[in-house]
Amino acid sequence: MDMSGKIKEITSKLGVNFIYKTSFDKSNRTSLKGKRGIGLEQSLPIFDKIKKELKIPILTDVHNIEQCSIVAKHVDILQIPAFLCRQTDLLVAAAKTKKIINVKKGQFLAPWDMVNVTKKISDSGNN
C-alpha cells in the first residue's frame, strides 16, 4: 500500500493517470532460490484494499488458466507474461474473464505474429 499510495500522490500532483502494476508471483525466476512473491491468496486482499482505498486500477500477471477467473475478481487488467504469450489455453481463459488483457510480446515472436495472439483473445469473445 505504501508504494501505490506514494505513486498516486505523485501522479495526482502531476495530473497523470496511471495503472498500478503489482505481482503476486514472479514464477520465471532463473533459480529456485529466487524470491517469487507473497503468493496469490495473500495478495488478493491487498489488491482489494488498494482498489477500495486508493481507487486506482491494478494490473497483474496470470500464469495459468486457474488464476484467470480468481484474479479477475480483484484486478482491472490481466497481463500475460512474454514467455506465455502463445499459450492458447491461458489466452482463452483470460479472454473469458472479459477483463482488459495486456499481452507482453515474447522476444521469440515476430511482431506481426502478435496478430494471431490478439485473434485468440477476440475470437474468445473479448474485444
PDB file of C-alpha atoms in Angstrom:
ATOM      1  CA  MET A   1       0.000   0.000   0.000  1.00  0.00           C
ATOM      2  CA  ASP A   2       2.838   2.406   0.747  1.00  0.00           C
ATOM      3  CA  MET A   3       4.225   2.321  -2.781  1.00  0.00           C
ATOM      4  CA  SER A   4       0.856   2.518  -4.546  1.00  0.00           C
ATOM      5  CA  GLY A   5      -0.196   5.394  -2.291  1.00  0.00           C
ATOM      6  CA  LYS A   6       3.007   7.320  -2.936  1.00  0.00           C
ATOM      7  CA  ILE A   7       2.739   6.825  -6.700  1.00  0.00           C
ATOM      8  CA  LYS A   8      -0.876   8.004  -6.618  1.00  0.00           C
ATOM      9  CA  GLU A   9       0.175  11.085  -4.652  1.00  0.00           C
ATOM     10  CA  ILE A  10       2.890  11.949  -7.199  1.00  0.00           C
ATOM     11  CA  THR A  11       0.789  11.283 -10.298  1.00  0.00           C
ATOM     12  CA  SER A  12      -2.175  13.199  -8.871  1.00  0.00           C
ATOM     13  CA  LYS A  13       0.017  16.274  -8.378  1.00  0.00           C
ATOM     14  CA  LEU A  14       1.215  15.942 -11.973  1.00  0.00           C
ATOM     15  CA  GLY A  15      -2.258  15.298 -13.377  1.00  0.00           C
ATOM     16  CA  VAL A  16      -1.137  11.950 -14.774  1.00  0.00           C
ATOM     17  CA  ASN A  17      -3.272   8.821 -14.820  1.00  0.00           C
ATOM     18  CA  PHE A  18      -1.571   5.539 -14.019  1.00  0.00           C
ATOM     19  CA  ILE A  19      -2.203   1.833 -13.650  1.00  0.00           C
ATOM     20  CA  TYR A  20      -0.554   0.145 -10.700  1.00  0.00           C
ATOM     21  CA  LYS A  21       1.357  -2.984 -11.775  1.00  0.00           C
ATOM     22  CA  THR A  22       1.908  -5.473  -8.998  1.00  0.00           C
ATOM     23  CA  SER A  23       2.837  -9.155  -8.835  1.00  0.00           C
ATOM     24  CA  PHE A  24       1.819 -11.967  -6.540  1.00  0.00           C
ATOM     25  CA  ASP A  25       4.244 -14.477  -8.073  1.00  0.00           C
ATOM     26  CA  LYS A  26       7.363 -13.982 -10.157  1.00  0.00           C
ATOM     27  CA  SER A  27       7.299 -17.523 -11.488  1.00  0.00           C
ATOM     28  CA  ASN A  28      10.013 -17.143 -14.127  1.00  0.00           C
ATOM     29  CA  ARG A  29      12.983 -16.849 -11.771  1.00  0.00           C
ATOM     30  CA  THR A  30      16.186 -18.478 -13.022  1.00  0.00           C
ATOM     31  CA  SER A  31      16.872 -20.158  -9.683  1.00  0.00           C
ATOM     32  CA  LEU A  32      14.740 -21.958  -7.117  1.00  0.00           C
ATOM     33  CA  LYS A  33      16.422 -19.706  -4.552  1.00  0.00           C
ATOM     34  CA  GLY A  34      14.998 -16.545  -6.158  1.00  0.00           C
ATOM     35  CA  LYS A  35      12.216 -14.768  -4.280  1.00  0.00           C
ATOM     36  CA  ARG A  36       8.881 -15.185  -6.020  1.00  0.00           C
ATOM     37  CA  GLY A  37       6.463 -13.036  -4.033  1.00  0.00           C
ATOM     38  CA  ILE A  38       3.845 -13.480  -1.326  1.00  0.00           C
ATOM     39  CA  GLY A  39       1.556 -15.666  -3.410  1.00  0.00           C
ATOM     40  CA  LEU A  40      -1.971 -15.438  -4.725  1.00  0.00           C
ATOM     41  CA  GLU A  41      -4.005 -15.951  -1.555  1.00  0.00           C
ATOM     42  CA  GLN A  42      -2.140 -13.293   0.424  1.00  0.00           C
ATOM     43  CA  SER A  43      -2.219 -10.833  -2.475  1.00  0.00           C
ATOM     44  CA  LEU A  44      -5.955 -10.785  -3.180  1.00  0.00           C
ATOM     45  CA  PRO A  45      -6.919  -8.832  -0.014  1.00  0.00           C
ATOM     46  CA  ILE A  46      -4.116  -6.360  -0.753  1.00  0.00           C
ATOM     47  CA  PHE A  47      -5.415  -5.841  -4.296  1.00  0.00           C
ATOM     48  CA  ASP A  48      -8.896  -5.230  -2.864  1.00  0.00           C
ATOM     49  CA  LYS A  49      -7.583  -2.740  -0.315  1.00  0.00           C
ATOM     50  CA  ILE A  50      -5.654  -0.773  -2.946  1.00  0.00           C
ATOM     51  CA  LYS A  51      -8.720  -0.597  -5.198  1.00  0.00           C
ATOM     52  CA  LYS A  52     -11.067   0.389  -2.367  1.00  0.00           C
ATOM     53  CA  GLU A  53      -8.891   2.907  -0.552  1.00  0.00           C
ATOM     54  CA  LEU A  54      -6.873   4.426  -3.382  1.00  0.00           C
ATOM     55  CA  LYS A  55      -9.310   3.915  -6.258  1.00  0.00           C
ATOM     56  CA  ILE A  56      -6.590   3.123  -8.765  1.00  0.00           C
ATOM     57  CA  PRO A  57      -6.653   0.447 -11.478  1.00  0.00           C
ATOM     58  CA  ILE A  58      -4.482  -2.623 -10.893  1.00  0.00           C
ATOM     59  CA  LEU A  59      -2.666  -4.843 -13.390  1.00  0.00           C
ATOM     60  CA  THR A  60      -1.059  -8.174 -12.522  1.00  0.00           C
ATOM     61  CA  ASP A  61       0.327 -11.199 -14.337  1.00  0.00           C
ATOM     62  CA  VAL A  62      -1.508 -14.500 -14.571  1.00  0.00           C
ATOM     63  CA  HIS A  63       0.495 -17.651 -15.192  1.00  0.00           C
ATOM     64  CA  ASN A  64      -2.082 -20.415 -15.546  1.00  0.00           C
ATOM     65  CA  ILE A  65      -5.721 -20.848 -16.528  1.00  0.00           C
ATOM     66  CA  GLU A  66      -6.905 -21.410 -12.952  1.00  0.00           C
ATOM     67  CA  GLN A  67      -5.634 -17.989 -11.867  1.00  0.00           C
ATOM     68  CA  CYS A  68      -7.569 -16.037 -14.502  1.00  0.00           C
ATOM     69  CA  SER A  69     -11.077 -16.219 -13.034  1.00  0.00           C
ATOM     70  CA  ILE A  70      -9.793 -15.808  -9.467  1.00  0.00           C
ATOM     71  CA  VAL A  71      -7.544 -12.821 -10.135  1.00  0.00           C
ATOM     72  CA  ALA A  72     -10.097 -11.135 -12.420  1.00  0.00           C
ATOM     73  CA  LYS A  73     -12.376 -10.552  -9.421  1.00  0.00           C
ATOM     74  CA  HIS A  74      -9.700  -8.412  -7.754  1.00  0.00           C
ATOM     75  CA  VAL A  75      -7.860  -6.500 -10.507  1.00  0.00           C
ATOM     76  CA  ASP A  76      -8.723  -4.428 -13.559  1.00  0.00           C
ATOM     77  CA  ILE A  77      -6.237  -5.775 -16.094  1.00  0.00           C
ATOM     78  CA  LEU A  78      -4.766  -9.244 -16.578  1.00  0.00           C
ATOM     79  CA  GLN A  79      -1.276  -9.414 -18.042  1.00  0.00           C
ATOM     80  CA  ILE A  80       0.093 -12.403 -19.910  1.00  0.00           C
ATOM     81  CA  PRO A  81       3.884 -12.678 -19.421  1.00  0.00           C
ATOM     82  CA  ALA A  82       6.075 -12.733 -22.524  1.00  0.00           C
ATOM     83  CA  PHE A  83       7.133 -16.358 -22.039  1.00  0.00           C
ATOM     84  CA  LEU A  84       3.448 -17.367 -22.066  1.00  0.00           C
ATOM     85  CA  CYS A  85       2.196 -15.133 -24.878  1.00  0.00           C
ATOM     86  CA  ARG A  86       1.371 -18.013 -27.249  1.00  0.00           C
ATOM     87  CA  GLN A  87      -0.311 -20.299 -24.722  1.00  0.00           C
ATOM     88  CA  THR A  88      -3.779 -20.712 -26.210  1.00  0.00           C
ATOM     89  CA  ASP A  89      -5.496 -22.088 -23.100  1.00  0.00           C
ATOM     90  CA  LEU A  90      -4.178 -19.220 -20.981  1.00  0.00           C
ATOM     91  CA  LEU A  91      -5.192 -16.582 -23.539  1.00  0.00           C
ATOM     92  CA  VAL A  92      -8.691 -18.064 -23.841  1.00  0.00           C
ATOM     93  CA  ALA A  93      -9.136 -18.282 -20.053  1.00  0.00           C
ATOM     94  CA  ALA A  94      -8.036 -14.663 -19.679  1.00  0.00           C
ATOM     95  CA  ALA A  95     -10.350 -13.592 -22.506  1.00  0.00           C
ATOM     96  CA  LYS A  96     -13.344 -15.278 -20.881  1.00  0.00           C
ATOM     97  CA  THR A  97     -12.996 -13.011 -17.836  1.00  0.00           C
ATOM     98  CA  LYS A  98     -13.925 -10.031 -20.072  1.00  0.00           C
ATOM     99  CA  LYS A  99     -11.172  -8.027 -18.387  1.00  0.00           C
ATOM    100  CA  ILE A 100      -8.720  -5.876 -20.302  1.00  0.00           C
ATOM    101  CA  ILE A 101      -5.783  -8.086 -21.251  1.00  0.00           C
ATOM    102  CA  ASN A 102      -2.222  -6.890 -21.774  1.00  0.00           C
ATOM    103  CA  VAL A 103      -0.078  -9.460 -23.560  1.00  0.00           C
ATOM    104  CA  LYS A 104       3.664  -8.937 -23.400  1.00  0.00           C
ATOM    105  CA  LYS A 105       5.366  -9.939 -26.647  1.00  0.00           C
ATOM    106  CA  GLY A 106       7.969 -12.645 -26.275  1.00  0.00           C
ATOM    107  CA  GLN A 107      11.357 -11.972 -27.873  1.00  0.00           C
ATOM    108  CA  PHE A 108      10.961 -15.262 -29.733  1.00  0.00           C
ATOM    109  CA  LEU A 109       7.912 -13.931 -31.580  1.00  0.00           C
ATOM    110  CA  ALA A 110       7.955 -11.670 -34.624  1.00  0.00           C
ATOM    111  CA  PRO A 111       5.883  -8.505 -34.166  1.00  0.00           C
ATOM    112  CA  TRP A 112       3.441  -9.486 -36.939  1.00  0.00           C
ATOM    113  CA  ASP A 113       2.769 -12.796 -35.175  1.00  0.00           C
ATOM    114  CA  MET A 114       1.074 -10.890 -32.348  1.00  0.00           C
ATOM    115  CA  VAL A 115      -1.957 -10.633 -34.638  1.00  0.00           C
ATOM    116  CA  ASN A 116      -2.549 -14.333 -34.001  1.00  0.00           C
ATOM    117  CA  VAL A 117      -2.264 -13.779 -30.249  1.00  0.00           C
ATOM    118  CA  THR A 118      -4.821 -10.976 -30.264  1.00  0.00           C
ATOM    119  CA  LYS A 119      -7.097 -13.005 -32.530  1.00  0.00           C
ATOM    120  CA  LYS A 120      -7.185 -15.829 -29.961  1.00  0.00           C
ATOM    121  CA  ILE A 121      -8.452 -13.297 -27.429  1.00  0.00           C
ATOM    122  CA  SER A 122     -11.006 -11.599 -29.669  1.00  0.00           C
ATOM    123  CA  ASP A 123     -12.251 -14.919 -31.083  1.00  0.00           C
ATOM    124  CA  SER A 124     -12.882 -15.962 -27.475  1.00  0.00           C
ATOM    125  CA  GLY A 125     -15.304 -13.074 -27.018  1.00  0.00           C
ATOM    126  CA  ASN A 126     -13.084 -10.363 -25.559  1.00  0.00           C
ATOM    127  CA  ASN A 127     -12.832  -7.309 -27.782  1.00  0.00           C
TER     128      ASN A 127
END
